[in-house]
PDB file of C-alpha atoms in Angstrom:
ATOM      1  CA  MET F  13      25.701   5.855   1.355  1.00 83.00           C
ATOM      2  CA  SER F  14      23.727   4.396   3.937  1.00 92.00           C
ATOM      3  CA  LEU F  15      19.793   4.256   4.434  1.00 92.00           C
ATOM      4  CA  LYS F  16      20.209   6.328   7.624  1.00 92.00           C
ATOM      5  CA  GLU F  17      22.556   8.979   5.616  1.00 95.00           C
ATOM      6  CA  ASP F  18      19.644   9.033   2.735  1.00 95.00           C
ATOM      7  CA  ILE F  19      16.961   9.697   5.544  1.00 95.00           C
ATOM      8  CA  VAL F  20      19.187  12.827   6.806  1.00 96.00           C
ATOM      9  CA  ILE F  21      19.442  14.287   3.589  1.00 96.00           C
ATOM     10  CA  SER F  22      15.946  13.852   2.886  1.00 96.00           C
ATOM     11  CA  ALA F  23      15.136  15.769   6.405  1.00 96.00           C
ATOM     12  CA  LYS F  24      17.526  18.229   5.543  1.00 97.00           C
ATOM     13  CA  TRP F  25      16.015  19.196   1.913  1.00 97.00           C
ATOM     14  CA  LEU F  26      12.493  19.355   3.669  1.00 96.00           C
ATOM     15  CA  GLU F  27      13.734  21.947   6.330  1.00 96.00           C
ATOM     16  CA  GLU F  28      15.538  23.842   3.468  1.00 95.00           C
ATOM     17  CA  SER F  29      12.285  24.320   1.825  1.00 95.00           C
ATOM     18  CA  SER F  30       9.841  24.698   4.753  1.00 93.00           C
ATOM     19  CA  SER F  31      12.266  27.224   6.411  1.00 92.00           C
ATOM     20  CA  ARG F  32      12.049  29.577   3.096  1.00 91.00           C
ATOM     21  CA  ILE F  33       8.330  29.145   2.734  1.00 89.00           C
ATOM     22  CA  ASP F  34       6.889  29.109   6.465  1.00 86.00           C
ATOM     23  CA  GLY F  35       6.018  32.641   7.426  1.00 83.00           C
ATOM     24  CA  ALA F  36       6.332  34.310   3.753  1.00 84.00           C
ATOM     25  CA  ALA F  37       4.103  37.175   3.166  1.00 84.00           C
ATOM     26  CA  LEU F  38       1.377  35.614   0.751  1.00 85.00           C
ATOM     27  CA  PRO F  39      -0.524  38.113  -1.447  1.00 83.00           C
ATOM     28  CA  ASP F  40      -4.190  37.789   0.014  1.00 84.00           C
ATOM     29  CA  CYS F  41      -6.774  36.325  -2.664  1.00 91.00           C
ATOM     30  CA  THR F  42      -8.665  33.083  -2.928  1.00 93.00           C
ATOM     31  CA  ARG F  43      -6.473  31.825  -5.666  1.00 95.00           C
ATOM     32  CA  ASN F  44      -3.357  32.432  -3.779  1.00 94.00           C
ATOM     33  CA  ARG F  45      -5.075  30.868  -0.296  1.00 93.00           C
ATOM     34  CA  VAL F  46      -6.454  27.818  -2.444  1.00 96.00           C
ATOM     35  CA  SER F  47      -3.232  27.159  -3.776  1.00 96.00           C
ATOM     36  CA  ALA F  48      -0.946  27.344  -0.986  1.00 95.00           C
ATOM     37  CA  ALA F  49      -2.743  25.292   1.268  1.00 95.00           C
ATOM     38  CA  LEU F  50      -2.686  22.523  -1.424  1.00 97.00           C
ATOM     39  CA  LEU F  51       1.181  23.031  -1.778  1.00 96.00           C
ATOM     40  CA  HIS F  52       1.837  23.224   2.108  1.00 95.00           C
ATOM     41  CA  LEU F  53      -0.468  19.932   2.210  1.00 96.00           C
ATOM     42  CA  ALA F  54       2.264  18.626   0.172  1.00 97.00           C
ATOM     43  CA  LEU F  55       5.086  19.422   1.976  1.00 96.00           C
ATOM     44  CA  GLU F  56       3.195  18.333   4.813  1.00 96.00           C
ATOM     45  CA  HIS F  57       2.917  14.707   3.266  1.00 97.00           C
ATOM     46  CA  HIS F  58       6.608  14.864   3.014  1.00 98.00           C
ATOM     47  CA  GLY F  59       7.160  15.463   6.470  1.00 97.00           C
ATOM     48  CA  ALA F  60       4.583  12.706   7.418  1.00 98.00           C
ATOM     49  CA  ILE F  61       7.081  10.164   4.986  1.00 98.00           C
ATOM     50  CA  GLN F  62      10.045  11.819   6.874  1.00 97.00           C
ATOM     51  CA  VAL F  63       8.459  10.902  10.607  1.00 97.00           C
ATOM     52  CA  LEU F  64       7.147   7.396   9.278  1.00 96.00           C
ATOM     53  CA  ALA F  65      10.455   6.130   7.387  1.00 95.00           C
ATOM     54  CA  SER F  66      12.399   7.197  10.927  1.00 94.00           C
ATOM     55  CA  TYR F  67      10.069   5.596  13.347  1.00 93.00           C
ATOM     56  CA  GLU F  68      11.731   3.791  16.009  1.00 89.00           C
ATOM     57  CA  PRO F  69      11.747   0.858  16.676  1.00 89.00           C
ATOM     58  CA  SER F  70      10.380  -0.087  13.661  1.00 89.00           C
ATOM     59  CA  PRO F  71      10.095   2.205  10.471  1.00 93.00           C
ATOM     60  CA  LEU F  72       6.500   2.493   9.000  1.00 94.00           C
ATOM     61  CA  TYR F  73       7.904   2.253   5.114  1.00 94.00           C
ATOM     62  CA  GLY F  74       4.340   1.176   3.832  1.00 92.00           C
ATOM     63  CA  SER F  75       2.546   3.901   5.561  1.00 94.00           C
ATOM     64  CA  ALA F  76       5.316   6.210   4.222  1.00 96.00           C
ATOM     65  CA  ALA F  77       4.694   5.069   0.747  1.00 95.00           C
ATOM     66  CA  ALA F  78       1.179   5.150   0.903  1.00 96.00           C
ATOM     67  CA  LEU F  79       1.536   9.058   1.113  1.00 98.00           C
ATOM     68  CA  LEU F  80       3.345   9.293  -2.465  1.00 97.00           C
ATOM     69  CA  ARG F  81       0.269   9.782  -4.388  1.00 97.00           C
ATOM     70  CA  PRO F  82      -1.353  12.143  -2.070  1.00 97.00           C
ATOM     71  CA  GLN F  83       1.870  14.368  -2.133  1.00 98.00           C
ATOM     72  CA  PHE F  84       2.058  14.466  -5.928  1.00 97.00           C
ATOM     73  CA  GLU F  85      -1.807  14.805  -6.170  1.00 97.00           C
ATOM     74  CA  ALA F  86      -1.840  17.914  -3.749  1.00 98.00           C
ATOM     75  CA  TYR F  87       1.160  19.397  -6.162  1.00 98.00           C
ATOM     76  CA  VAL F  88      -0.684  18.955  -9.330  1.00 98.00           C
ATOM     77  CA  ARG F  89      -3.915  20.484  -7.484  1.00 98.00           C
ATOM     78  CA  GLY F  90      -2.380  23.506  -6.326  1.00 98.00           C
ATOM     79  CA  ALA F  91      -0.244  24.442  -9.309  1.00 97.00           C
ATOM     80  CA  TRP F  92      -3.592  24.071 -11.149  1.00 97.00           C
ATOM     81  CA  TYR F  93      -5.611  26.396  -8.652  1.00 97.00           C
ATOM     82  CA  HIS F  94      -2.758  28.902  -9.046  1.00 96.00           C
ATOM     83  CA  ARG F  95      -2.280  28.899 -12.822  1.00 95.00           C
ATOM     84  CA  SER F  96      -5.278  27.631 -14.658  1.00 95.00           C
ATOM     85  CA  ALA F  97      -8.502  27.607 -12.575  1.00 96.00           C
ATOM     86  CA  SER F  98     -11.315  29.861 -13.359  1.00 95.00           C
ATOM     87  CA  GLU F  99     -13.016  32.029 -10.488  1.00 95.00           C
ATOM     88  CA  GLN F 100     -15.871  29.483 -11.133  1.00 96.00           C
ATOM     89  CA  ASP F 101     -13.622  26.281 -10.599  1.00 96.00           C
ATOM     90  CA  LEU F 102     -12.322  28.067  -7.418  1.00 96.00           C
ATOM     91  CA  GLU F 103     -15.920  28.780  -6.185  1.00 95.00           C
ATOM     92  CA  LYS F 104     -16.827  25.401  -6.787  1.00 96.00           C
ATOM     93  CA  PHE F 105     -13.914  24.218  -4.663  1.00 96.00           C
ATOM     94  CA  ILE F 106     -14.626  26.174  -2.022  1.00 93.00           C
ATOM     95  CA  ARG F 107     -18.245  25.132  -1.756  1.00 94.00           C
ATOM     96  CA  GLY F 108     -17.241  21.488  -1.550  1.00 95.00           C
ATOM     97  CA  ASP F 109     -17.042  20.233  -5.515  1.00 95.00           C
ATOM     98  CA  GLU F 110     -14.157  18.073  -6.405  1.00 94.00           C
ATOM     99  CA  PRO F 111     -11.607  19.469  -8.889  1.00 95.00           C
ATOM    100  CA  PRO F 112     -11.157  18.067 -12.551  1.00 96.00           C
ATOM    101  CA  ARG F 113      -9.478  14.764 -12.919  1.00 96.00           C
ATOM    102  CA  ILE F 114      -5.804  14.737 -12.602  1.00 96.00           C
ATOM    103  CA  ASP F 115      -5.192  14.159 -16.341  1.00 96.00           C
ATOM    104  CA  ASP F 116      -7.407  16.903 -17.096  1.00 96.00           C
ATOM    105  CA  LEU F 117      -5.342  19.176 -14.590  1.00 96.00           C
ATOM    106  CA  ILE F 118      -2.027  17.956 -16.115  1.00 96.00           C
ATOM    107  CA  SER F 119      -2.789  18.271 -19.854  1.00 94.00           C
ATOM    108  CA  THR F 120      -3.977  21.906 -18.922  1.00 95.00           C
ATOM    109  CA  LEU F 121      -0.949  22.643 -17.220  1.00 95.00           C
ATOM    110  CA  GLU F 122       1.337  21.530 -19.724  1.00 93.00           C
ATOM    111  CA  THR F 123      -0.175  24.373 -21.998  1.00 92.00           C
ATOM    112  CA  ILE F 124       1.684  26.912 -19.608  1.00 91.00           C
ATOM    113  CA  PRO F 125       5.225  28.352 -20.143  1.00 86.00           C
ATOM    114  CA  GLY F 126       7.395  27.135 -17.320  1.00 80.00           C
ATOM    115  CA  PHE F 127       5.842  23.536 -17.520  1.00 84.00           C
ATOM    116  CA  GLU F 128       8.029  21.086 -19.871  1.00 74.00           C
ATOM    117  CA  GLU F 129       5.322  19.550 -22.325  1.00 75.00           C
ATOM    118  CA  GLY F 130       4.953  16.112 -21.476  1.00 82.00           C
ATOM    119  CA  LEU F 131       6.926  15.666 -18.344  1.00 87.00           C
ATOM    120  CA  LEU F 132       4.075  15.604 -15.772  1.00 92.00           C
ATOM    121  CA  LYS F 133       2.199  13.505 -17.998  1.00 92.00           C
ATOM    122  CA  ALA F 134       5.006  11.169 -18.527  1.00 92.00           C
ATOM    123  CA  VAL F 135       5.579  11.087 -14.691  1.00 90.00           C
ATOM    124  CA  LYS F 136       1.810  10.000 -14.020  1.00 91.00           C
ATOM    125  CA  LYS F 137       1.795   7.492 -16.626  1.00 92.00           C
ATOM    126  CA  ASP F 138       5.166   5.692 -15.533  1.00 92.00           C
ATOM    127  CA  SER F 139       3.976   6.112 -11.723  1.00 91.00           C
ATOM    128  CA  TRP F 140       0.445   6.244 -11.317  1.00 92.00           C
ATOM    129  CA  LYS F 141      -0.693   2.539 -11.161  1.00 91.00           C
ATOM    130  CA  THR F 142       2.490   2.003  -8.622  1.00 89.00           C
ATOM    131  CA  MET F 143       1.481   4.962  -6.361  1.00 92.00           C
ATOM    132  CA  CYS F 144      -2.539   3.888  -6.285  1.00 91.00           C
ATOM    133  CA  GLY F 145      -1.625   0.679  -5.398  1.00 88.00           C
ATOM    134  CA  LEU F 146       0.884   1.750  -2.556  1.00 89.00           C
ATOM    135  CA  THR F 147      -1.975   4.068  -1.328  1.00 91.00           C
ATOM    136  CA  HIS F 148      -4.699   1.444  -1.454  1.00 88.00           C
ATOM    137  CA  GLY F 149      -3.081  -1.774  -0.651  1.00 83.00           C
ATOM    138  CA  GLY F 150      -2.029  -3.256  -3.851  1.00 78.00           C
ATOM    139  CA  GLY F 151       0.484  -6.033  -4.776  1.00 72.00           C
ATOM    140  CA  THR F 152       3.707  -4.158  -3.813  1.00 76.00           C
ATOM    141  CA  GLN F 153       2.235  -3.354  -0.153  1.00 72.00           C
ATOM    142  CA  VAL F 154       1.076  -7.043   0.010  1.00 78.00           C
ATOM    143  CA  ALA F 155       4.748  -8.313  -1.349  1.00 72.00           C
ATOM    144  CA  SER F 156       6.784  -6.400   0.857  1.00 69.00           C
ATOM    145  CA  ARG F 157       5.289  -7.761   3.987  1.00 71.00           C
ATOM    146  CA  ASN F 158       5.228 -11.446   3.467  1.00 65.00           C
ATOM    147  CA  ARG F 159       8.053 -13.268   4.611  1.00 65.00           C
ATOM    148  CA  PRO F 160       8.752 -17.118   4.520  1.00 69.00           C
ATOM    149  CA  THR F 161       7.623 -17.427   7.940  1.00 64.00           C
ATOM    150  CA  GLU F 162       5.748 -14.309   9.187  1.00 60.00           C
ATOM    151  CA  ILE F 163       3.717 -11.189   7.938  1.00 60.00           C
ATOM    152  CA  ALA F 164       6.000  -8.349   8.610  1.00 60.00           C
ATOM    153  CA  GLY F 165       7.294  -5.101   6.708  1.00 65.00           C
ATOM    154  CA  ASP F 166      10.085  -6.079   4.531  1.00 75.00           C
ATOM    155  CA  TYR F 167      10.739  -3.099   2.291  1.00 85.00           C
ATOM    156  CA  THR F 168      14.489  -2.920   0.696  1.00 88.00           C
ATOM    157  CA  ASP F 169      17.147  -0.210   1.466  1.00 92.00           C
ATOM    158  CA  ASP F 170      16.706   0.489  -2.436  1.00 93.00           C
ATOM    159  CA  GLN F 171      12.848   0.898  -1.933  1.00 92.00           C
ATOM    160  CA  VAL F 172      12.930   3.293   0.999  1.00 94.00           C
ATOM    161  CA  ARG F 173      15.451   5.349  -0.810  1.00 95.00           C
ATOM    162  CA  GLY F 174      12.710   5.463  -3.902  1.00 94.00           C
ATOM    163  CA  ILE F 175      10.274   6.300  -1.430  1.00 95.00           C
ATOM    164  CA  LEU F 176      12.435   9.331   0.256  1.00 96.00           C
ATOM    165  CA  TYR F 177      13.488  10.354  -3.362  1.00 95.00           C
ATOM    166  CA  TRP F 178      10.289  10.728  -4.832  1.00 95.00           C
ATOM    167  CA  ALA F 179       9.205  12.805  -1.831  1.00 97.00           C
ATOM    168  CA  CYS F 180      12.059  15.222  -2.103  1.00 97.00           C
ATOM    169  CA  SER F 181      11.586  15.085  -5.942  1.00 95.00           C
ATOM    170  CA  VAL F 182       7.957  16.488  -5.470  1.00 97.00           C
ATOM    171  CA  THR F 183       9.136  18.866  -2.776  1.00 97.00           C
ATOM    172  CA  LEU F 184      11.253  20.641  -5.085  1.00 96.00           C
ATOM    173  CA  VAL F 185       8.487  21.256  -7.744  1.00 96.00           C
ATOM    174  CA  VAL F 186       6.134  21.989  -4.641  1.00 97.00           C
ATOM    175  CA  ALA F 187       8.938  24.610  -3.378  1.00 96.00           C
ATOM    176  CA  VAL F 188       9.482  26.201  -6.723  1.00 95.00           C
ATOM    177  CA  GLU F 189       5.767  26.642  -7.404  1.00 96.00           C
ATOM    178  CA  PHE F 190       5.507  28.341  -3.925  1.00 95.00           C
ATOM    179  CA  ALA F 191       8.209  30.683  -4.777  1.00 95.00           C
ATOM    180  CA  ASN F 192       6.402  31.614  -8.123  1.00 94.00           C
ATOM    181  CA  LEU F 193       3.281  32.149  -6.083  1.00 94.00           C
ATOM    182  CA  LEU F 194       5.298  34.736  -4.056  1.00 93.00           C
ATOM    183  CA  ASN F 195       6.842  36.207  -7.143  1.00 92.00           C
ATOM    184  CA  ASP F 196      10.235  35.652  -5.509  1.00 93.00           C
ATOM    185  CA  ASN F 197      12.929  34.782  -7.844  1.00 94.00           C
ATOM    186  CA  VAL F 198      15.487  34.748  -5.215  1.00 94.00           C
ATOM    187  CA  MET F 199      13.806  31.989  -2.900  1.00 94.00           C
ATOM    188  CA  GLU F 200      13.617  30.080  -6.313  1.00 95.00           C
ATOM    189  CA  ASN F 201      17.045  30.366  -7.093  1.00 96.00           C
ATOM    190  CA  GLU F 202      17.977  29.371  -3.558  1.00 95.00           C
ATOM    191  CA  LEU F 203      15.703  26.164  -3.524  1.00 96.00           C
ATOM    192  CA  LEU F 204      17.275  25.355  -6.410  1.00 95.00           C
ATOM    193  CA  SER F 205      20.834  25.611  -5.247  1.00 96.00           C
ATOM    194  CA  ALA F 206      19.932  23.961  -2.243  1.00 96.00           C
ATOM    195  CA  TYR F 207      18.852  21.074  -3.778  1.00 96.00           C
ATOM    196  CA  GLY F 208      21.622  20.687  -6.239  1.00 95.00           C
ATOM    197  CA  SER F 209      24.097  20.826  -3.218  1.00 95.00           C
ATOM    198  CA  LEU F 210      21.990  18.080  -1.337  1.00 96.00           C
ATOM    199  CA  PHE F 211      21.332  15.879  -4.502  1.00 94.00           C
ATOM    200  CA  PRO F 212      24.554  16.590  -6.667  1.00 90.00           C
ATOM    201  CA  GLU F 213      23.959  13.206  -8.944  1.00 79.00           C
ATOM    202  CA  ARG F 214      19.920  14.117  -9.305  1.00 66.00           C
ATOM    203  CA  PRO F 215      18.626  16.173 -12.473  1.00 53.00           C
TER     204      PRO F 215
END
């Protein structure tokens, strides 16, 4: 499959997710508003990754990669404010305080039924250093634009596929969390089915 085809599939998945979430009637309370806003931000990051990876005449892969950490972090925060935050946590956040560190958010989430124990922690352990480097200008960003005779973006097709697959994977858990927020099992099943159709070889 060509990289262009992968970009099209990523766009289709983003559309499948967004079309089910946009306009959904959200039960009105502070917890839902905070959580939904963060989950929506994660979807928006995927949309920006899509735009940057498709940009003509020269795709902006480095900037797309820089959004992988913010997308993941917005998901974790959104899920935590939905599932675990106290009313005091919500009030502090609305006043402008930072949420707990991401390790603490993940540790709490993984005590909740529906979150496989150790999975988010393993993903964070395996990927966080790389994501931080992509966001803050680490070695991968430098190496990807050092050609023999010039400084220019030089991401491989496989690297770009990795960016797109990560964004799509995070959008899956974001969309499922949105369905849970809405208490909509039909939406959740539709999302899982749509993802399975577009990514038949992915878990």
